[in-house]
Coordinates of N, CA and C in Angstrom, one line a residue:
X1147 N 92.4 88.6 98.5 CA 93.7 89.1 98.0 C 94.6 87.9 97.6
X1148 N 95.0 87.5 96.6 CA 96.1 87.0 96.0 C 97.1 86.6 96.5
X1149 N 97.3 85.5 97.2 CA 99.0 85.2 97.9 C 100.0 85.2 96.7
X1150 N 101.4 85.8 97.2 CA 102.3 85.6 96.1 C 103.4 84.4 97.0
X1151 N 103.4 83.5 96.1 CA 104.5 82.8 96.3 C 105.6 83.2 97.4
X1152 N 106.0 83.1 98.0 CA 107.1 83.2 98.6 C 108.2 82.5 99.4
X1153 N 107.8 80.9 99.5 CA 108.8 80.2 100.2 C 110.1 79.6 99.3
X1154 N 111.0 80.6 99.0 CA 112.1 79.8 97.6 C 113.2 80.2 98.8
X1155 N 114.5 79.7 98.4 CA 116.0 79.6 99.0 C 115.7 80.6 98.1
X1156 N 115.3 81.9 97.1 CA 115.9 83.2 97.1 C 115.6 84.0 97.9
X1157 N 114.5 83.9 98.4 CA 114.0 85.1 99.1 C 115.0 85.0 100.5
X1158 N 114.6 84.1 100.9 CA 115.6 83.4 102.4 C 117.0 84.5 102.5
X1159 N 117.7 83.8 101.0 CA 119.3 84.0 101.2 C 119.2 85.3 100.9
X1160 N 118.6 86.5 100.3 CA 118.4 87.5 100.1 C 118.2 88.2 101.6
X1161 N 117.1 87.9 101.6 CA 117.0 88.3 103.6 C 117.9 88.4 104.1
X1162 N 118.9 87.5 104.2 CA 120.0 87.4 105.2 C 120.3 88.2 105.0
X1163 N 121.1 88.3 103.5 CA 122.4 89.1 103.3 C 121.5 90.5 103.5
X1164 N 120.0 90.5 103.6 CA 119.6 92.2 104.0 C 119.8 92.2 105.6
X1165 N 119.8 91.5 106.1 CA 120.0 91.7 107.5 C 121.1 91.8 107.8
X1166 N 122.1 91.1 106.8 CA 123.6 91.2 107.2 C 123.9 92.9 107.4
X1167 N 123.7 93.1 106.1 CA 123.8 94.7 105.7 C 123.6 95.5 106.7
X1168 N 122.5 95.0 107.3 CA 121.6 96.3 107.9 C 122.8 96.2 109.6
X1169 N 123.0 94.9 109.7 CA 123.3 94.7 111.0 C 124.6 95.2 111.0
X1170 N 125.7 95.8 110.0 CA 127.0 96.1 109.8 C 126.7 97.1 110.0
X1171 N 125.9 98.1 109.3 CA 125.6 99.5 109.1 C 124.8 100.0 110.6
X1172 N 123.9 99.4 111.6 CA 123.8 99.4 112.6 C 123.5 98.3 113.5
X1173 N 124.7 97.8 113.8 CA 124.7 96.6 114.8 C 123.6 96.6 116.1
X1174 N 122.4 96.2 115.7 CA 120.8 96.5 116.5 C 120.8 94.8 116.5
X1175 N 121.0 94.3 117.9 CA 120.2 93.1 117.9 C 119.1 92.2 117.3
X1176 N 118.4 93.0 117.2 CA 117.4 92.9 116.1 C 117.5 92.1 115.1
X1177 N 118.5 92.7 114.1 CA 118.3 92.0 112.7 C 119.0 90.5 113.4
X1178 N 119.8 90.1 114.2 CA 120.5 88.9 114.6 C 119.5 88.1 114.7
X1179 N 118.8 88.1 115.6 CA 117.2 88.0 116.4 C 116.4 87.1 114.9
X1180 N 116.7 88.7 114.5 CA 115.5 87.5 112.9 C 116.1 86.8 112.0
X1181 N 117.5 86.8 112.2 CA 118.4 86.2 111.3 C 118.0 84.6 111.8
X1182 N 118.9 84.8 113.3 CA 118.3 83.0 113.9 C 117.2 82.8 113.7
X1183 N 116.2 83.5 113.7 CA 114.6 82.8 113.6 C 114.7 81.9 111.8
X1184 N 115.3 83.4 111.0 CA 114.9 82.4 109.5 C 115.7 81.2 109.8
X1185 N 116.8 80.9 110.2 CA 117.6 80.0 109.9 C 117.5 78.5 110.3
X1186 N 116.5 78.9 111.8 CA 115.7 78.0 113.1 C 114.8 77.3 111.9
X1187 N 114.4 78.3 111.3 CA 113.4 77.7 110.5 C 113.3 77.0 109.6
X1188 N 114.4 77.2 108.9 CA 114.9 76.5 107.4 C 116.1 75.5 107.7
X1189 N 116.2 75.2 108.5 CA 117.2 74.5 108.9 C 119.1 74.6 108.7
X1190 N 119.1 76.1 108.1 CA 120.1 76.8 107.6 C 121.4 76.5 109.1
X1191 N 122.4 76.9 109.1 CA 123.5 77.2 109.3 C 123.6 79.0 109.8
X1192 N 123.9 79.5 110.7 CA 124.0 81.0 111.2 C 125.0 81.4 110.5
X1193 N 124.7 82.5 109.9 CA 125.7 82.8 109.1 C 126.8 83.9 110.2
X1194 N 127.7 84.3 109.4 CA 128.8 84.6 110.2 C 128.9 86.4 111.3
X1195 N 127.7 86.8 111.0 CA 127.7 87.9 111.8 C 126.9 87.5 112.8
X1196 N 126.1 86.4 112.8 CA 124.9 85.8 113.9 C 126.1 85.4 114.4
X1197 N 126.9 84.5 114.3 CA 127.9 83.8 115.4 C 128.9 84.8 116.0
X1198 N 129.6 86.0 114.8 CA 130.2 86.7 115.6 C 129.4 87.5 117.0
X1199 N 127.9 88.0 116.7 CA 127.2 88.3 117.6 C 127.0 87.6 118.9
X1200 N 126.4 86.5 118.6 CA 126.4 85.3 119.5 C 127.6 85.2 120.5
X1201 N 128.7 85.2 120.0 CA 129.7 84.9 121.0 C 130.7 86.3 121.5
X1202 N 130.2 87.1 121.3 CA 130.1 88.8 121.9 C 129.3 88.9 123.2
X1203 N 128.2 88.4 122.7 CA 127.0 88.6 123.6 C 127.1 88.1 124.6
X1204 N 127.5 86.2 124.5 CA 127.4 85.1 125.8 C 128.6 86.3 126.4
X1205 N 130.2 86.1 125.7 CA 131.3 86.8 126.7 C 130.6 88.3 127.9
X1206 N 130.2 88.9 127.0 CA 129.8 90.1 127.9 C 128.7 89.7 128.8
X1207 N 128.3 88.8 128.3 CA 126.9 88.2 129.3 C 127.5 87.9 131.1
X1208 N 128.0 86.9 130.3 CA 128.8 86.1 131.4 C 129.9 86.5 132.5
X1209 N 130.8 87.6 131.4 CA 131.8 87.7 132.1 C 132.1 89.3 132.7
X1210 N 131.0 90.6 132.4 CA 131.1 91.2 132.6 C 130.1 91.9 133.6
X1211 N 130.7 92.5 135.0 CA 129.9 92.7 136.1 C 128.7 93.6 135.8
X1212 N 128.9 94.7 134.7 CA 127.8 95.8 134.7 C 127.1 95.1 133.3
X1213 N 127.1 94.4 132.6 CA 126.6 93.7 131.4 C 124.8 93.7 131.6
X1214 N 124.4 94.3 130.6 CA 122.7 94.5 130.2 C 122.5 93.6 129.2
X1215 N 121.6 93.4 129.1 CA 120.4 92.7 128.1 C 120.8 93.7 127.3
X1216 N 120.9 93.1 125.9 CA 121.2 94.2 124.6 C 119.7 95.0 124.3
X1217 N 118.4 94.3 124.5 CA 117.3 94.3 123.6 C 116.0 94.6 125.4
X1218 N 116.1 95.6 125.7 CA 115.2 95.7 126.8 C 113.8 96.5 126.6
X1219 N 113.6 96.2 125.2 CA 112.1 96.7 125.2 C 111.2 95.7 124.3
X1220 N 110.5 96.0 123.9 CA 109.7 94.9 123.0 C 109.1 95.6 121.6
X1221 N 108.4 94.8 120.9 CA 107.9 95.1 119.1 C 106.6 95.9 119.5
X1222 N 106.1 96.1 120.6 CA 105.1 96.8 120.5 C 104.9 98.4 121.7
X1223 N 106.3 98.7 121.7 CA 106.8 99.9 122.2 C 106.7 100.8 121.3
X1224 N 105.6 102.2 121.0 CA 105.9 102.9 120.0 C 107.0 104.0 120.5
X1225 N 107.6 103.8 121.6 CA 108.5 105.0 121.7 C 110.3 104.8 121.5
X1226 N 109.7 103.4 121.0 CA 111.6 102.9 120.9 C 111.7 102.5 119.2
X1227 N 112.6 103.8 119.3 CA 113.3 104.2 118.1 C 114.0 102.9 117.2
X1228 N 114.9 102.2 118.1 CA 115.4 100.9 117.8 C 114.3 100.3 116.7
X1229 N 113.4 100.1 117.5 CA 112.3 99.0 117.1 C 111.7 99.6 116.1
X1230 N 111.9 100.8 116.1 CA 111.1 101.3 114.6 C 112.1 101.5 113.2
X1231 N 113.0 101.6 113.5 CA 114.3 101.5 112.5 C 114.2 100.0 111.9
X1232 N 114.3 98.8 113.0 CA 113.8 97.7 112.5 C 112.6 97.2 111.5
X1233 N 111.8 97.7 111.9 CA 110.2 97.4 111.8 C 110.0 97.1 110.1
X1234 N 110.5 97.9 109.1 CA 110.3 97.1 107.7 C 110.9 95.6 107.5
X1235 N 112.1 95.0 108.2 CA 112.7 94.0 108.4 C 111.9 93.0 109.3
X1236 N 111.5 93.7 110.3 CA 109.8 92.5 110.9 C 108.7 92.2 109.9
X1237 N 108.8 93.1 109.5 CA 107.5 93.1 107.9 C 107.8 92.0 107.2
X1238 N 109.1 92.1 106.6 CA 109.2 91.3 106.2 C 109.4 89.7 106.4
X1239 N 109.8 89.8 107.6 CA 109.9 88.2 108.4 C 108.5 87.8 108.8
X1240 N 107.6 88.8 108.8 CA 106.2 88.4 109.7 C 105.8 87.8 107.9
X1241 N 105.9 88.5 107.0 CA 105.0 88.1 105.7 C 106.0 86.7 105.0
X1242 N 107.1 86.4 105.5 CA 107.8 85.1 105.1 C 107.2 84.0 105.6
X1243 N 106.5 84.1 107.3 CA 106.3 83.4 107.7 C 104.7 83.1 107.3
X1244 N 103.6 84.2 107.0 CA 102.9 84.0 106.9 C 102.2 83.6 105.2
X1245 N 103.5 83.2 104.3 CA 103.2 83.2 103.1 C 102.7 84.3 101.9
X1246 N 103.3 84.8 102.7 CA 102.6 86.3 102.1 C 103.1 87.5 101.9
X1247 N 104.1 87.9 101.5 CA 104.9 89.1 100.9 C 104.7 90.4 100.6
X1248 N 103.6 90.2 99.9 CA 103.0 91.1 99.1 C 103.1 92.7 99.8
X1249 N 102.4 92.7 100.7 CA 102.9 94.4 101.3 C 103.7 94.9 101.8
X1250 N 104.7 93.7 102.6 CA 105.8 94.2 103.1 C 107.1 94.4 101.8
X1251 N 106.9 93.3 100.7 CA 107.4 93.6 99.3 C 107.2 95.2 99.1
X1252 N 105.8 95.8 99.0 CA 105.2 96.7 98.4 C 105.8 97.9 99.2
X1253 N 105.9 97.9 100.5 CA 106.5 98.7 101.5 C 107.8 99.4 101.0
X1254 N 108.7 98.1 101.0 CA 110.3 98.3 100.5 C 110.3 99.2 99.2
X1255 N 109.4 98.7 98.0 CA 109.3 99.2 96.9 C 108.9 100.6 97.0
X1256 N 108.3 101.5 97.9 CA 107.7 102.3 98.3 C 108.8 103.2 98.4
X1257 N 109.5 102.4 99.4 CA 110.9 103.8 100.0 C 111.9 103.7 98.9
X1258 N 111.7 103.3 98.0 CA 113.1 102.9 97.5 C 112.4 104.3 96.4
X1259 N 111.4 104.3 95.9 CA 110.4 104.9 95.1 C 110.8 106.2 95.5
X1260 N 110.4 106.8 96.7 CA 110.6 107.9 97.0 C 111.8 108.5 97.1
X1261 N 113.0 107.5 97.2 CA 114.2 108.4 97.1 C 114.3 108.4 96.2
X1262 N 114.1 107.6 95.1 CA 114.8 107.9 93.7 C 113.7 108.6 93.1
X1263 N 112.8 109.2 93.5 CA 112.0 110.5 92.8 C 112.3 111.9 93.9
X1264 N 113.1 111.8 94.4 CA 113.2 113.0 95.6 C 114.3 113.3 94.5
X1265 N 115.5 112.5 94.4 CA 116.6 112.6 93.3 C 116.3 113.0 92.3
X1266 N 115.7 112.5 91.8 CA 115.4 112.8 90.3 C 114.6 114.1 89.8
X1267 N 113.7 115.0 91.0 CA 113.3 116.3 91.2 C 114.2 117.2 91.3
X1268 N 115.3 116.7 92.2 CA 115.9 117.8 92.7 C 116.9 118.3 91.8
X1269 N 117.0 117.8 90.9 CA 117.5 117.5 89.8 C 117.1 118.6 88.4
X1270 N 115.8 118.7 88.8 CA 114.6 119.6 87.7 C 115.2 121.0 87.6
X1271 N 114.9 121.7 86.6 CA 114.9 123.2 86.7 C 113.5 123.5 87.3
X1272 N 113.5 124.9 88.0 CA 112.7 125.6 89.1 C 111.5 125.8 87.9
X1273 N 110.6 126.2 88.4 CA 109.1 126.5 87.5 C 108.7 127.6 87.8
X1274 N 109.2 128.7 88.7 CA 108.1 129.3 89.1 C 109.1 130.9 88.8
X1275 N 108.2 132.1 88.7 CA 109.3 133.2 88.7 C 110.2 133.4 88.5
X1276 N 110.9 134.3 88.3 CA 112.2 135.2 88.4 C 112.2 136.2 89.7
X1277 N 113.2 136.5 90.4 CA 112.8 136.7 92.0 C 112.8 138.2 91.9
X1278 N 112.8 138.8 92.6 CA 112.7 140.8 92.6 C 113.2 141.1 91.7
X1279 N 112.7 141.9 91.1 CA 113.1 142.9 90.3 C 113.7 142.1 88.9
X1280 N 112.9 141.4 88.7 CA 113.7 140.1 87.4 C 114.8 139.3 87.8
X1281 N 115.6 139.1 88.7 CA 116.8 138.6 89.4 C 116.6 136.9 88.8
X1282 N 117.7 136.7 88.8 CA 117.8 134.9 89.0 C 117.8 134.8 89.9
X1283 N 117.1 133.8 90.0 CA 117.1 132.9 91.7 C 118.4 132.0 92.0
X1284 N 118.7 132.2 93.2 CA 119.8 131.6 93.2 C 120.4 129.7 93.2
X1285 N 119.0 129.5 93.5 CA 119.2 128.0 92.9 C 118.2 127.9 91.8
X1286 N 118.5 127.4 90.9 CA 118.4 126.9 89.2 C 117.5 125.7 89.3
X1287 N 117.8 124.7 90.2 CA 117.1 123.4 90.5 C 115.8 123.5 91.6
X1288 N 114.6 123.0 92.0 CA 113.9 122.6 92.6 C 113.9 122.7 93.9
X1289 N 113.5 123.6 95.0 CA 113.8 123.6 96.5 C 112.9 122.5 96.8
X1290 N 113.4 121.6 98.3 CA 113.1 120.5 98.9 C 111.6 121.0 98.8
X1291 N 111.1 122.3 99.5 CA 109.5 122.3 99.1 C 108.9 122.5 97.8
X1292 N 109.3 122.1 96.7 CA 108.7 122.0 95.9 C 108.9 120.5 95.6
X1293 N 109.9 120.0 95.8 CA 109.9 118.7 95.5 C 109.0 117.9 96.3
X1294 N 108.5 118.1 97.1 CA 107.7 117.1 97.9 C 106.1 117.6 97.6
X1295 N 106.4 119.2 97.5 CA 105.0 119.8 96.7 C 104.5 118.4 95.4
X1296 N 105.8 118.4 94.6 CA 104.9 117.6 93.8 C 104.6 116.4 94.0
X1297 N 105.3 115.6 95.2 CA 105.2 114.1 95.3 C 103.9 114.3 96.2
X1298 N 103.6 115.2 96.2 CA 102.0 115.1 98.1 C 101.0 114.3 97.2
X1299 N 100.5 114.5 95.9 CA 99.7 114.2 95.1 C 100.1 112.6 94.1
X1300 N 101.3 112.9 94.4 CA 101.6 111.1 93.7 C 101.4 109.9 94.6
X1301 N 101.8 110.2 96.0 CA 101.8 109.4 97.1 C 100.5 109.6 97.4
X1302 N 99.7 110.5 97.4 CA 98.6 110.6 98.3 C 98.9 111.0 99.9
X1303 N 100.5 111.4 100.5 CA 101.0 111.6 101.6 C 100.9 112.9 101.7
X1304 N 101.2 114.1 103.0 CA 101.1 115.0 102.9 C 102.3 115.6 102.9
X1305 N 102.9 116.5 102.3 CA 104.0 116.7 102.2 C 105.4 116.8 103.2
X1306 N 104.9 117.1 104.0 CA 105.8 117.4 105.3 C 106.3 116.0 106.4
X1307 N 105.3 115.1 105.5 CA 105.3 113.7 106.0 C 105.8 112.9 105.3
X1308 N 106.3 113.2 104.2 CA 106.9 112.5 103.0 C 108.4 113.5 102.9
X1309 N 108.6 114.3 103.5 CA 110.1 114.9 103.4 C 110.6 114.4 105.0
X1310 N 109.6 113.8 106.1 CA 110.3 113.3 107.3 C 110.6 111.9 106.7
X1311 N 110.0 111.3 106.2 CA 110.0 109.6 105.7 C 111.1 109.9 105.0
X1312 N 112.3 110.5 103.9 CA 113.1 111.2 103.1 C 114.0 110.9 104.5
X1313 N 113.8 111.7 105.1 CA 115.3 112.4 105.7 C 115.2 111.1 106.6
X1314 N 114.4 110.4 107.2 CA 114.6 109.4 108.0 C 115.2 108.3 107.2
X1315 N 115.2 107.8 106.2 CA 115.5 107.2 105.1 C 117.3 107.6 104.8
X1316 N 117.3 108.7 104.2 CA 118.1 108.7 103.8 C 119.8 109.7 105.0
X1317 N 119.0 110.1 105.9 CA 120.1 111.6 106.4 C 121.0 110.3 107.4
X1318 N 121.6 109.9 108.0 CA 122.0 109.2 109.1 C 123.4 109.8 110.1
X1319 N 123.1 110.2 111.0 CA 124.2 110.4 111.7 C 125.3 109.4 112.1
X1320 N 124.9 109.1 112.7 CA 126.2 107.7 113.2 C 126.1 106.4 112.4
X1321 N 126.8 105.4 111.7 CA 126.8 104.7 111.0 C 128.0 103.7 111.3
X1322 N 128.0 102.2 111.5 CA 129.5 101.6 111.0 C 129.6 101.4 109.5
X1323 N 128.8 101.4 108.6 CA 129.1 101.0 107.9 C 128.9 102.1 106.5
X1324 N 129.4 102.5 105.4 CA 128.9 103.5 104.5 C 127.8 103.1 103.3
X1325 N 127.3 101.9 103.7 CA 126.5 101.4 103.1 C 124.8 100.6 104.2
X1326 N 123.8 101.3 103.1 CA 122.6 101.4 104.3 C 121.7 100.6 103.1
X1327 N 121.4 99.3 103.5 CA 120.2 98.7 102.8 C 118.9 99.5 103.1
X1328 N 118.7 99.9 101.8 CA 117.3 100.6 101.6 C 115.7 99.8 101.8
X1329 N 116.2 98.7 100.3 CA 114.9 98.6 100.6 C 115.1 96.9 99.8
X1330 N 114.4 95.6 100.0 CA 114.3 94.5 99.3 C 113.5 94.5 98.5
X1331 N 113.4 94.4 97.1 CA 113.0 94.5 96.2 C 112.9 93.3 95.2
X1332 N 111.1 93.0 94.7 CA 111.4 92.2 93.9 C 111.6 92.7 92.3
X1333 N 112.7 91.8 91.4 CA 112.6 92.1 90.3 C 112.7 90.8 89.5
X1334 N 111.5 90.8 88.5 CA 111.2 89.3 88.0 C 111.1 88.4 88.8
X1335 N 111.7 87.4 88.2 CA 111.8 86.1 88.7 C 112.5 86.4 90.6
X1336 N 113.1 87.1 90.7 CA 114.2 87.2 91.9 C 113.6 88.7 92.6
X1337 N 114.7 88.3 93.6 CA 114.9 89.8 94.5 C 116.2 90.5 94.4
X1338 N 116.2 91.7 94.8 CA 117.8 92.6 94.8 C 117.4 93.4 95.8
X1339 N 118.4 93.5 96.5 CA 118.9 94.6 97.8 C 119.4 96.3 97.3
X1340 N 118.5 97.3 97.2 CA 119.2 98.5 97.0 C 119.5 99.3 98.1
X1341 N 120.5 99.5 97.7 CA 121.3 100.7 98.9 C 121.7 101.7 98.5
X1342 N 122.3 102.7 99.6 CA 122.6 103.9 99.6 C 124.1 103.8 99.9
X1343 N 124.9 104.5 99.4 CA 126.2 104.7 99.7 C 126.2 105.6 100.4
X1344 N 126.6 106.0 101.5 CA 126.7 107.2 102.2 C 128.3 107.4 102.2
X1345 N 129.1 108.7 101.7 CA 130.6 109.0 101.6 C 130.5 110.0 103.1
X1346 N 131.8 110.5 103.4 CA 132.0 110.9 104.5 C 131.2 112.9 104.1
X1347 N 131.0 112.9 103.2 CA 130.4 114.2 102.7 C 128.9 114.3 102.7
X1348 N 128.4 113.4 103.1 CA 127.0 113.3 103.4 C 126.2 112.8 101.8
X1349 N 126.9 112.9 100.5 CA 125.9 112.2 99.7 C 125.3 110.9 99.2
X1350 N 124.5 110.9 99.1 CA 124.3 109.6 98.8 C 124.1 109.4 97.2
X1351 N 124.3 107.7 96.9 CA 124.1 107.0 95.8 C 123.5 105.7 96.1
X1352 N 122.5 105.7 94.8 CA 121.4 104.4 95.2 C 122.8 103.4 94.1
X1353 N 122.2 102.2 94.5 CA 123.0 101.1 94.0 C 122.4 100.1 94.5
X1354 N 123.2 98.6 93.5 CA 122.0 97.9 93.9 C 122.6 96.8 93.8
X1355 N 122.5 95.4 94.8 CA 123.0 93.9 94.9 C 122.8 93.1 93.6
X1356 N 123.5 92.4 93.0 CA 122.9 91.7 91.6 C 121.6 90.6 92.0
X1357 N 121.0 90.9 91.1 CA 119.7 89.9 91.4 C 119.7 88.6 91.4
X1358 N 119.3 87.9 92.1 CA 119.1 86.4 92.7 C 118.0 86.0 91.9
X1359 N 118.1 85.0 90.8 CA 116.8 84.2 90.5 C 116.7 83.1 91.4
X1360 N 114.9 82.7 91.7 CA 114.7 81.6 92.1 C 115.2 80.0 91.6
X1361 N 115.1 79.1 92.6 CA 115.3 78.0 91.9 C 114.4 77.3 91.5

């Protein structure tokens, strides 16, 4: 298989700012964690949500009697949620380090894929009948099971497993932030960060970071 390039100051500084994102919208130790590693690595500077973390952490560390370890389980826990919320973000740190992008690139492009064809269905007029007695049906557009009806055969996924990947993706109960890095994406020369706007009404809108070309 084909290595793709990947050691440029774009991909790097793109990262961050996805980790930044992700870490506003759910402050998970985690993305901190891989923040210092890229930066250990490149000789970068911590950027400013690693240090505001950082010096959260030592105070509560140090100076508070009932104070826990933030991060008490590990990457190879399948029953910790944390760690799987994370886990496209290790993909991609694991394939930076190992020169090699390509799937974890391909991953991102995947979810990002599925929400904007979940949108873009739901969107469709219906195909099938008129309901009893000739009646209109009462929605006009595409029910969630037809919409994934037709994606089961585009993905090769089964349908019921591709409307959990959906809602896990996009539904979010608790948030700080109304903005949820979706997915890193390459385009051309560069990468771009797309997100989800989540309003206090539950909808969402895809949108998207301006693109970074390489140097």
């Amino acid at each position: 298989m084909e290595k793709q390039p990947v050691q440029t100051a774009c991909f790097e500084e793109v990262f961050l700012d996805f980790l930044r994102l992700r870490f506003e919208f759910e402050p998970l130790p985690h993305y901190v964690m891989a923040a210092i590693h890229l930066c250990d690595e490149t000789s970068r500077d911590y950027p400013d949500f690693v240090r505001g973390f950082l010096a959260w952490f030592a105070d509560g560390f140090l100076f508070e009697q009932e104070g826990t370890f933030p991060a008490r389980s590990h990457n190879t826990d399948p029953a910790d949620k944390r760690w799987r919320r994370y886990a496209d973000c290790h993909a991609l740190l694991e394939g930076w380090l190992a020169d090699d992008l390509k799937a974890a690139l391909e991953a991102h492009a995947e979810r990002l894929e599925l929400v904007e064809r979940v949108a873009q269905l739901r969107q469709e007029e219906r195909e099938d009948s008129p309901g009893k007695a000739g009646r209109a049906r009462g929605k006009a557009t595409k029910t969630d099971a037809e919409v994934f009806a037709d994606l089961e055969d585009w993905f090769g996924v089964k349908d019921y497993t591709l409307k959990r990947q959906h809602k896990t993706l996009t539904e979010h109960r608790e948030y700080m932030s109304g903005t949820y890095p979706l997915a890193l994406v390459q385009v051309g020369d560069g990468y771009e960060i797309k997100t989800i706007e989540v309003d206090k009404a539950g909808a969402i809108r895809l949108s998207a970071s301006k693109a970074r070309k390489q140097r």
